Tab-separated table of C-alpha atoms in Angstrom:
chain	number	residue	atom	x	y	z
M	275	UNK	CA	78.877	70.068	125.671
M	276	UNK	CA	78.719	72.591	128.191
M	277	UNK	CA	81.669	74.700	127.021
M	278	UNK	CA	79.949	76.335	124.157
M	279	UNK	CA	77.704	78.476	125.656
M	280	UNK	CA	79.139	81.333	124.291
M	281	UNK	CA	78.891	79.825	120.308
M	282	UNK	CA	74.690	79.240	121.406
M	283	UNK	CA	74.264	82.563	122.810
M	284	UNK	CA	75.917	84.447	119.996
M	285	UNK	CA	74.231	82.146	117.379
M	286	UNK	CA	71.002	82.777	118.695
M	287	UNK	CA	71.770	86.817	118.777
M	288	UNK	CA	72.731	86.156	114.970
M	289	UNK	CA	69.992	84.353	113.482
M	290	UNK	CA	67.052	87.172	113.418
M	291	UNK	CA	69.871	89.131	111.683
M	292	UNK	CA	70.773	86.578	109.044
M	293	UNK	CA	67.763	86.122	108.222
M	294	UNK	CA	66.515	90.083	107.648
M	295	UNK	CA	69.558	89.965	105.752
M	296	UNK	CA	68.655	87.184	103.235
M	297	UNK	CA	65.136	89.094	103.039
M	298	UNK	CA	66.862	92.404	102.306
M	299	UNK	CA	69.288	90.834	99.601
M	300	UNK	CA	66.092	89.185	98.266
M	301	UNK	CA	64.064	92.305	98.036
M	302	UNK	CA	66.705	94.638	97.500
M	303	UNK	CA	68.002	92.874	94.616
M	304	UNK	CA	66.534	95.161	91.971
M	305	UNK	CA	68.726	98.095	93.308
M	306	UNK	CA	71.840	96.700	94.666
M	307	UNK	CA	73.843	93.423	94.689
M	308	UNK	CA	71.600	90.279	95.395
M	309	UNK	CA	68.892	88.170	94.447
M	310	UNK	CA	67.244	84.961	94.460
M	311	UNK	CA	70.227	82.684	94.558
M	312	UNK	CA	72.296	84.943	97.029
M	313	UNK	CA	69.341	85.318	99.564
M	314	UNK	CA	68.558	81.435	99.191
M	315	UNK	CA	72.117	80.568	100.408
M	316	UNK	CA	72.076	83.219	103.396
M	317	UNK	CA	68.797	81.795	104.429
M	318	UNK	CA	69.597	78.262	104.103
M	319	UNK	CA	73.153	78.873	105.829
M	320	UNK	CA	70.989	80.401	108.657
M	321	UNK	CA	69.351	77.339	109.311
M	322	UNK	CA	72.361	75.193	108.806
M	323	UNK	CA	74.254	77.076	111.262
M	324	UNK	CA	71.434	76.666	113.614
M	325	UNK	CA	71.414	73.004	113.188
M	326	UNK	CA	75.180	72.591	113.618
M	327	UNK	CA	75.099	74.547	116.954
M	328	UNK	CA	71.911	72.979	118.295
M	329	UNK	CA	71.671	69.389	116.473
M	330	UNK	CA	69.732	68.265	113.524
M	331	UNK	CA	66.504	67.238	115.189
M	332	UNK	CA	66.012	70.682	116.396
M	333	UNK	CA	66.497	72.074	113.142
M	334	UNK	CA	64.096	69.595	111.724
M	335	UNK	CA	61.407	70.879	114.362
M	336	UNK	CA	61.693	74.409	112.613
M	337	UNK	CA	61.715	73.313	109.563
M	338	UNK	CA	60.446	69.697	108.740
M	339	UNK	CA	61.867	67.720	106.010
M	340	UNK	CA	58.554	66.652	104.354
M	341	UNK	CA	58.175	70.713	103.609
M	342	UNK	CA	61.567	71.047	102.634
M	343	UNK	CA	61.240	68.119	100.190
M	344	UNK	CA	57.643	69.859	98.968
M	345	UNK	CA	59.135	73.214	98.483
M	346	UNK	CA	61.927	72.140	96.104
M	347	UNK	CA	59.427	71.683	93.156
M	348	UNK	CA	57.490	74.493	94.223
M	349	UNK	CA	59.979	77.132	93.566
M	350	UNK	CA	60.355	75.530	89.635
M	351	UNK	CA	56.802	75.511	89.482
M	352	UNK	CA	56.399	79.328	90.254
M	353	UNK	CA	59.304	80.257	87.848
M	354	UNK	CA	57.630	78.005	85.212
M	355	UNK	CA	54.174	78.987	86.113
M	356	UNK	CA	54.973	82.824	85.529
M	357	UNK	CA	56.064	81.917	81.837
M	358	UNK	CA	52.920	80.168	81.474
M	359	UNK	CA	51.307	83.168	82.750
M	360	UNK	CA	52.757	85.447	80.744
M	361	UNK	CA	52.114	82.708	77.583
M	362	UNK	CA	48.204	82.892	78.334
M	363	UNK	CA	48.551	86.840	78.218
M	364	UNK	CA	49.230	86.358	74.482
M	365	UNK	CA	52.890	87.007	75.309
M	366	UNK	CA	56.402	84.835	74.789
M	367	UNK	CA	57.158	82.292	77.602
M	368	UNK	CA	58.793	84.325	80.087
M	369	UNK	CA	57.949	87.620	78.655
M	370	UNK	CA	56.793	89.602	81.571
M	371	UNK	CA	55.685	92.726	79.875
M	372	UNK	CA	51.925	91.774	79.779
M	373	UNK	CA	51.861	90.842	83.366
M	374	UNK	CA	50.963	94.180	84.047
M	375	UNK	CA	47.760	96.114	82.401
M	376	UNK	CA	49.587	99.756	82.810
M	377	UNK	CA	52.526	99.544	81.590
M	378	UNK	CA	55.099	96.765	80.228
M	379	UNK	CA	57.942	97.976	82.854
M	380	UNK	CA	55.324	97.346	85.639
M	381	UNK	CA	54.849	93.957	84.106
M	382	UNK	CA	58.598	93.580	83.869
M	383	UNK	CA	59.336	94.449	87.521
M	384	UNK	CA	56.349	92.032	88.727
M	385	UNK	CA	57.957	89.434	86.700
M	386	UNK	CA	61.533	89.572	87.992
M	387	UNK	CA	60.119	89.617	91.282
M	388	UNK	CA	57.946	86.395	91.326
M	389	UNK	CA	60.812	84.584	89.258
M	390	UNK	CA	63.178	85.293	91.906
M	391	UNK	CA	60.739	84.031	94.647
M	392	UNK	CA	60.704	80.798	92.814
M	393	UNK	CA	64.898	80.849	92.691
M	394	UNK	CA	65.022	81.797	96.275
M	395	UNK	CA	62.541	78.837	97.464
M	396	UNK	CA	63.894	76.463	95.178
M	397	UNK	CA	67.972	77.150	95.990
M	398	UNK	CA	66.990	77.767	99.929
M	399	UNK	CA	65.084	74.262	100.061
M	400	UNK	CA	67.785	72.627	98.053
M	401	UNK	CA	70.639	73.463	100.244
M	402	UNK	CA	68.409	72.522	103.301
M	403	UNK	CA	67.333	69.266	101.712
M	404	UNK	CA	71.041	68.193	100.841
M	405	UNK	CA	72.432	69.363	104.332
M	406	UNK	CA	69.493	67.188	106.171
M	407	UNK	CA	70.575	64.211	103.777
M	408	UNK	CA	74.193	64.356	104.638
M	409	UNK	CA	73.629	65.177	108.365
M	410	UNK	CA	71.134	62.715	108.949
M	411	UNK	CA	73.452	59.961	107.121
M	412	UNK	CA	76.536	60.800	109.539
M	413	UNK	CA	74.651	59.642	112.635
F	145	UNK	CA	96.149	101.267	92.462
F	146	UNK	CA	93.119	98.880	91.185
F	147	UNK	CA	95.532	97.078	89.310
F	148	UNK	CA	98.012	96.575	92.354
F	149	UNK	CA	94.932	95.614	95.056
F	150	UNK	CA	94.224	92.723	92.326
F	151	UNK	CA	97.575	91.622	91.969
F	152	UNK	CA	97.984	91.485	95.340
F	153	UNK	CA	94.832	89.303	95.827
F	154	UNK	CA	95.728	87.067	93.233
F	155	UNK	CA	99.245	86.119	94.286
F	156	UNK	CA	97.647	85.192	97.515
F	157	UNK	CA	95.215	83.042	95.679
F	158	UNK	CA	97.789	81.332	94.177
F	159	UNK	CA	99.848	80.887	97.631
F	160	UNK	CA	96.907	79.435	98.894
F	161	UNK	CA	96.472	76.931	96.083
F	162	UNK	CA	100.046	75.629	96.736
F	163	UNK	CA	98.996	74.886	100.065
F	164	UNK	CA	95.817	73.162	99.225
F	165	UNK	CA	97.271	71.049	96.362
F	166	UNK	CA	100.406	70.090	98.904
F	167	UNK	CA	98.489	69.521	102.637
F	168	UNK	CA	97.407	66.134	103.194
F	169	UNK	CA	95.347	66.580	106.120
F	170	UNK	CA	92.019	67.217	104.495
F	171	UNK	CA	90.558	68.909	107.418
F	172	UNK	CA	93.229	72.101	106.938
F	173	UNK	CA	92.684	71.748	103.026
F	174	UNK	CA	88.919	72.179	103.614
F	175	UNK	CA	89.368	75.508	105.718
F	176	UNK	CA	92.054	76.445	103.248
F	177	UNK	CA	89.393	76.154	100.716
F	178	UNK	CA	87.299	78.451	102.741
F	179	UNK	CA	90.167	81.217	102.724
F	180	UNK	CA	90.184	80.659	99.213
F	181	UNK	CA	86.772	81.063	98.604
F	182	UNK	CA	86.858	84.326	100.776
F	183	UNK	CA	90.026	85.643	98.949
F	184	UNK	CA	88.376	84.863	95.350
F	185	UNK	CA	84.897	86.986	96.569
F	186	UNK	CA	87.430	90.194	97.509
F	187	UNK	CA	89.127	89.522	94.057
F	188	UNK	CA	85.967	89.132	92.212
F	189	UNK	CA	84.740	92.721	94.230
F	190	UNK	CA	87.824	94.232	92.930
F	191	UNK	CA	86.834	93.193	89.321
F	192	UNK	CA	83.405	94.903	90.208
F	193	UNK	CA	81.699	92.036	89.912
F	194	UNK	CA	80.103	92.496	93.132
F	195	UNK	CA	76.905	90.224	92.635
F	196	UNK	CA	79.292	87.250	92.038
F	197	UNK	CA	81.385	88.118	94.851
F	198	UNK	CA	78.519	87.819	97.258
F	199	UNK	CA	77.153	84.177	95.931
F	200	UNK	CA	80.929	83.229	96.058
F	201	UNK	CA	81.376	84.154	99.508
F	202	UNK	CA	77.984	82.658	100.715
F	203	UNK	CA	78.347	79.532	98.460
F	204	UNK	CA	81.961	78.461	98.356
F	205	UNK	CA	83.126	79.859	102.052
F	206	UNK	CA	79.712	78.757	103.650
F	207	UNK	CA	77.651	75.878	101.956
F	208	UNK	CA	80.265	74.095	100.455
F	209	UNK	CA	82.868	74.225	103.542
F	210	UNK	CA	79.951	72.870	105.792
F	211	UNK	CA	79.112	70.045	103.401
F	212	UNK	CA	82.634	68.987	102.904
F	213	UNK	CA	83.012	68.871	106.688
F	214	UNK	CA	79.927	66.799	107.194
F	215	UNK	CA	81.358	64.329	104.328
F	216	UNK	CA	85.120	64.672	105.846
F	217	UNK	CA	83.235	63.455	109.496
F	218	UNK	CA	81.962	60.054	108.526
F	219	UNK	CA	85.285	59.606	106.292
F	220	UNK	CA	89.240	59.627	107.110
F	221	UNK	CA	90.885	63.151	107.803
F	222	UNK	CA	94.179	62.343	106.802
F	223	UNK	CA	94.763	61.522	103.242
F	224	UNK	CA	96.870	58.331	102.086
F	225	UNK	CA	100.140	58.547	100.712
F	226	UNK	CA	100.447	58.903	97.111
F	227	UNK	CA	101.390	55.499	95.492
F	228	UNK	CA	101.961	56.297	91.746
F	229	UNK	CA	104.613	58.641	91.110
F	230	UNK	CA	103.365	62.232	90.540
F	231	UNK	CA	105.581	62.869	87.353
F	232	UNK	CA	103.108	61.787	84.627
F	233	UNK	CA	100.024	64.395	85.765
F	234	UNK	CA	103.111	67.107	86.717
F	235	UNK	CA	103.859	66.570	82.818
F	236	UNK	CA	100.362	66.717	81.708
F	237	UNK	CA	99.401	69.827	83.893
F	238	UNK	CA	102.855	71.655	82.946
F	239	UNK	CA	102.203	70.903	79.394
F	240	UNK	CA	98.890	72.332	79.346
F	241	UNK	CA	99.806	75.362	81.207
F	242	UNK	CA	102.600	76.169	78.699
F	243	UNK	CA	100.074	75.927	75.968
F	244	UNK	CA	97.419	78.029	77.745
F	245	UNK	CA	100.116	80.689	78.611
F	246	UNK	CA	101.161	80.883	74.838
F	247	UNK	CA	97.406	81.554	74.311
F	248	UNK	CA	97.215	84.192	76.405
F	249	UNK	CA	99.637	86.571	73.885
F	250	UNK	CA	96.948	86.694	71.548
F	251	UNK	CA	94.078	87.818	74.405
F	252	UNK	CA	93.377	91.628	74.741
F	253	UNK	CA	95.080	93.283	78.081
F	254	UNK	CA	93.388	93.507	81.349
F	255	UNK	CA	91.277	96.643	81.696
F	256	UNK	CA	90.315	97.955	78.398
F	257	UNK	CA	87.209	99.205	77.265
F	258	UNK	CA	87.845	98.565	73.581
F	259	UNK	CA	87.965	94.897	73.423
F	260	UNK	CA	85.260	92.907	71.330
F	261	UNK	CA	83.635	91.409	74.689
F	262	UNK	CA	82.987	95.198	76.017
F	263	UNK	CA	81.432	96.490	72.432
F	264	UNK	CA	78.548	94.078	71.948
F	265	UNK	CA	75.688	92.548	73.679
F	266	UNK	CA	76.880	93.379	77.206
F	267	UNK	CA	76.745	96.846	77.135
F	268	UNK	CA	73.821	97.150	75.172
F	269	UNK	CA	72.205	96.167	78.119
F	270	UNK	CA	73.130	98.946	80.223
F	271	UNK	CA	71.449	100.823	77.433
F	272	UNK	CA	68.483	99.029	77.737
F	273	UNK	CA	68.093	97.915	80.905
F	274	UNK	CA	65.833	100.934	82.579
F	275	UNK	CA	63.577	101.845	79.445
F	276	UNK	CA	63.071	97.911	79.256
F	277	UNK	CA	62.420	96.781	83.038
F	278	UNK	CA	63.034	99.661	85.359
F	279	UNK	CA	65.522	97.981	86.859
F	280	UNK	CA	69.019	99.594	88.064
F	281	UNK	CA	70.921	96.531	89.087
F	282	UNK	CA	71.818	95.308	85.138
F	283	UNK	CA	72.694	91.937	86.285
F	284	UNK	CA	69.282	91.317	87.787
F	285	UNK	CA	67.737	92.361	84.959
F	286	UNK	CA	69.749	90.132	82.756
F	287	UNK	CA	69.489	86.986	84.898
F	288	UNK	CA	65.648	87.519	85.633
F	289	UNK	CA	64.486	88.998	82.183
F	290	UNK	CA	66.409	89.069	79.305
F	291	UNK	CA	68.231	85.551	80.160
F	292	UNK	CA	64.999	84.186	82.050
F	293	UNK	CA	65.050	81.036	80.024
F	294	UNK	CA	68.978	80.254	81.015
F	295	UNK	CA	67.822	80.838	84.726
F	296	UNK	CA	65.181	78.571	84.238
F	297	UNK	CA	67.263	75.901	83.127
F	298	UNK	CA	69.591	76.577	85.815
F	299	UNK	CA	66.705	76.238	88.863
F	300	UNK	CA	66.190	73.004	87.239
F	301	UNK	CA	69.536	71.926	87.571
F	302	UNK	CA	69.617	73.039	90.950
F	303	UNK	CA	66.536	70.853	91.267
F	304	UNK	CA	68.039	67.914	89.670
F	305	UNK	CA	70.930	67.835	92.059
F	306	UNK	CA	68.762	68.327	94.925
F	307	UNK	CA	66.844	64.912	93.884
F	308	UNK	CA	69.931	63.309	93.297
F	309	UNK	CA	71.152	63.791	96.460
F	310	UNK	CA	68.380	62.695	98.205
F	311	UNK	CA	68.027	59.864	96.201
F	312	UNK	CA	71.423	58.777	96.956
F	313	UNK	CA	71.128	59.657	100.601
F	314	UNK	CA	67.665	59.283	101.900
F	315	UNK	CA	66.625	55.737	101.299
F	316	UNK	CA	68.451	52.531	102.262
F	317	UNK	CA	70.628	53.929	104.963
F	318	UNK	CA	72.230	51.064	106.172
F	319	UNK	CA	71.639	48.252	103.889
F	320	UNK	CA	75.122	48.944	102.332
F	321	UNK	CA	76.633	49.110	106.029
F	322	UNK	CA	75.031	46.158	107.013
F	323	UNK	CA	76.310	44.123	104.024
F	324	UNK	CA	79.640	45.265	104.778
F	325	UNK	CA	79.393	44.233	108.438
F	326	UNK	CA	78.068	40.501	107.241
F	327	UNK	CA	80.977	40.428	105.057
F	328	UNK	CA	83.355	41.096	107.570
F	329	UNK	CA	81.915	38.865	109.865
F	330	UNK	CA	81.841	35.721	107.394
F	331	UNK	CA	85.413	36.494	106.319
F	332	UNK	CA	86.434	36.496	110.123
F	333	UNK	CA	84.478	32.849	111.153
N	37	UNK	CA	108.018	100.564	82.385
N	38	UNK	CA	108.309	98.634	79.181
N	39	UNK	CA	109.160	95.738	80.992
N	40	UNK	CA	106.321	95.669	83.229
N	41	UNK	CA	103.573	96.464	80.895
N	42	UNK	CA	102.876	92.964	79.395
N	43	UNK	CA	103.158	91.416	83.178
N	44	UNK	CA	100.408	93.923	84.180
N	45	UNK	CA	98.242	93.004	80.997
N	46	UNK	CA	98.377	89.442	81.560
N	47	UNK	CA	98.819	88.785	85.395
N	48	UNK	CA	95.129	87.700	85.504
N	49	UNK	CA	95.181	85.538	82.747
N	50	UNK	CA	98.370	83.436	84.169
N	51	UNK	CA	97.043	83.085	87.837
N	52	UNK	CA	94.037	81.801	86.256
N	53	UNK	CA	96.108	79.451	84.254
N	54	UNK	CA	98.039	78.836	87.523
N	55	UNK	CA	94.590	78.059	89.426
N	56	UNK	CA	93.462	75.695	86.584
N	57	UNK	CA	96.882	73.849	86.135
N	58	UNK	CA	96.771	73.214	89.914
N	59	UNK	CA	92.897	71.926	89.721
N	60	UNK	CA	93.922	69.674	86.948
N	61	UNK	CA	97.157	67.914	88.759
N	62	UNK	CA	94.783	67.665	91.894
N	63	UNK	CA	92.328	65.850	90.154
N	64	UNK	CA	94.952	63.366	88.023
N	65	UNK	CA	97.284	62.733	90.633
N	66	UNK	CA	95.664	62.736	94.086
N	67	UNK	CA	93.757	59.235	94.833
N	68	UNK	CA	91.508	60.534	97.717
N	69	UNK	CA	88.063	61.658	96.415
N	70	UNK	CA	87.416	64.516	98.694
N	71	UNK	CA	90.570	65.775	97.445
N	72	UNK	CA	90.029	65.124	93.824
N	73	UNK	CA	86.581	67.278	94.341
N	74	UNK	CA	88.452	69.919	96.196
N	75	UNK	CA	90.621	69.774	92.542
N	76	UNK	CA	87.641	69.929	90.802
N	77	UNK	CA	86.491	73.332	92.395
N	78	UNK	CA	89.701	74.656	92.017
N	79	UNK	CA	89.555	74.130	88.376
N	80	UNK	CA	85.725	75.924	88.416
N	81	UNK	CA	86.928	79.017	90.537
N	82	UNK	CA	89.607	79.540	87.845
N	83	UNK	CA	86.964	79.508	85.310
N	84	UNK	CA	85.160	82.183	87.245
N	85	UNK	CA	88.293	84.109	86.886
N	86	UNK	CA	88.661	83.655	83.339
N	87	UNK	CA	85.188	85.094	82.407
N	88	UNK	CA	85.098	87.961	84.779
N	89	UNK	CA	88.789	89.612	84.626
N	90	UNK	CA	88.102	90.511	80.689
N	91	UNK	CA	84.900	92.221	81.686
N	92	UNK	CA	86.647	94.693	84.006
N	93	UNK	CA	87.318	98.165	82.939
N	94	UNK	CA	89.829	100.674	84.626
N	95	UNK	CA	87.701	103.282	86.121
N	96	UNK	CA	84.757	101.489	86.064
N	97	UNK	CA	82.414	100.371	88.619
N	98	UNK	CA	79.635	97.779	89.216
N	99	UNK	CA	76.996	97.752	86.568
N	100	UNK	CA	74.441	99.233	88.807
N	101	UNK	CA	72.878	102.203	86.986
N	102	UNK	CA	73.235	105.529	88.797
N	103	UNK	CA	73.172	109.077	87.239
N	104	UNK	CA	76.497	109.969	88.729
N	105	UNK	CA	78.679	107.107	87.062
N	106	UNK	CA	79.493	107.181	83.490
N	107	UNK	CA	81.743	104.087	83.157
N	108	UNK	CA	80.597	100.758	84.333
N	109	UNK	CA	82.056	97.279	83.793
N	110	UNK	CA	80.705	94.443	81.719
N	111	UNK	CA	77.615	92.935	83.201
N	112	UNK	CA	77.388	89.932	80.800
N	113	UNK	CA	79.921	87.752	82.331
N	114	UNK	CA	78.475	88.283	85.706
N	115	UNK	CA	75.774	86.779	85.098
N	116	UNK	CA	77.227	83.864	83.468
N	117	UNK	CA	79.039	83.122	86.492
N	118	UNK	CA	76.408	83.600	89.004
N	119	UNK	CA	74.444	80.742	87.336
N	120	UNK	CA	77.830	78.713	87.258
N	121	UNK	CA	78.502	79.271	91.181
N	122	UNK	CA	75.133	77.829	92.238
N	123	UNK	CA	75.245	74.857	89.328
N	124	UNK	CA	79.079	73.900	90.778
N	125	UNK	CA	77.731	73.873	94.673
N	126	UNK	CA	74.977	71.716	93.358
N	127	UNK	CA	77.310	69.157	91.292
N	128	UNK	CA	79.614	69.238	94.339
N	129	UNK	CA	76.611	68.051	96.654
N	130	UNK	CA	75.969	65.035	94.158
N	131	UNK	CA	79.895	64.497	94.093
N	132	UNK	CA	79.892	63.990	97.875
N	133	UNK	CA	76.569	62.426	97.970
N	134	UNK	CA	78.613	59.802	95.763
N	135	UNK	CA	81.690	59.849	98.004
N	136	UNK	CA	79.300	58.991	100.904
N	137	UNK	CA	78.059	56.057	99.442
N	138	UNK	CA	81.416	54.603	98.422
N	139	UNK	CA	82.750	55.101	101.698
N	140	UNK	CA	79.957	53.027	103.206
N	141	UNK	CA	80.257	50.427	100.875
N	142	UNK	CA	84.113	49.916	100.521
N	143	UNK	CA	84.749	51.504	104.161
N	144	UNK	CA	87.361	54.192	102.103
N	145	UNK	CA	87.686	56.887	100.184
N	146	UNK	CA	90.989	56.163	98.046
N	147	UNK	CA	91.051	55.176	95.056
N	148	UNK	CA	93.770	52.625	95.200
N	149	UNK	CA	92.049	50.748	98.047
N	150	UNK	CA	88.973	50.762	96.281
N	151	UNK	CA	90.771	49.178	93.348
N	152	UNK	CA	92.895	46.416	95.364
N	153	UNK	CA	89.931	45.366	96.950
N	154	UNK	CA	87.978	44.626	93.841
N	155	UNK	CA	90.931	42.834	92.816
N	156	UNK	CA	90.572	40.541	95.779
N	157	UNK	CA	86.833	39.834	95.276
N	158	UNK	CA	87.849	38.768	91.806
């Protein structure tokens, strides 16, 4: 158990960079490769790495199970909610052009941003929940 | 040069696949699966699919490998020796492969710009993305805006799969295990 | 050059078919459930190649628009496969969940051993 000091220290060093990279992929997805799916998986991978090194209960103290299970439907709701909002602004479902008063292109940018946030929330929390379920079973 | 790198990577992919099929130690197979995913990601970069490569590297080599290892931890590492003869599956696979290879002669050659696929809706998105949405990464704009319905459905699929796994694994942790132990004790006594 | 031309033109297709057939063989021939799921993912990744390779254009770059670049590869297959990968890992997780439950009830994940157990009970 004591022999994995190197792994533990390296994990602690790498975690912040993994999370920053996840948010870079998320918010820079319009201009470079990336988007909600990739960012969600990378963020989930960071937490899974933490859980592998420090144990499942340590990870569950950081991100509790109940929170993860609330976040899974929340992401889908953010996504579908964006569509419903554009519906109320006299546009088609998931047509984001109406989301901005100034210019349809701004509306599209806002729409893509919120939708990607929804994807991020659902994908990352689903991956974490699945890992928690498998890991909790193994004990 | 592009073609050469592509061919080398694809050949490596095929070699790894032979290893995955032949090995019976599941731990080795899963690790080879991780290598396979990284190679596949490199191939995808050569084929200009950077978004897909990123997803494949993080999902295929990261999450799937970890999940499979977690499940392997609960079961046996060594696969049992096959009982049945592999002749029938080999025959089925061989015939399928032969038919598909025959079909490739009708497909357009690799890397050409004047194929039907590269002259319709896909390239229209390239022209429309900036005026319509202002997003330079066309994959993102098609994914989230033009084909938003697809992605909504897909997010729902991920959601449903998450619910499915939680339903399967969260509740009744030990009921099945207890029942099996009971049966074992009964059969002993 | 005459001989090598069709090989260059269809090499991607042939490797795709090889991966697909290998996946099919593993799913049919092997009784171990984890191995079956790995075969299924082999099959799935071959479909990624099948979709992405025809979208590649020689001399093109990734479909991220920039003033200096003129030739891009086709973005549409990328979008389709992006969703396929994430759905793929979701279904894989569901399959692994079923494997865990089967292992808890039967104590094994080999198909043949499960069948013999079922026969013994009858």
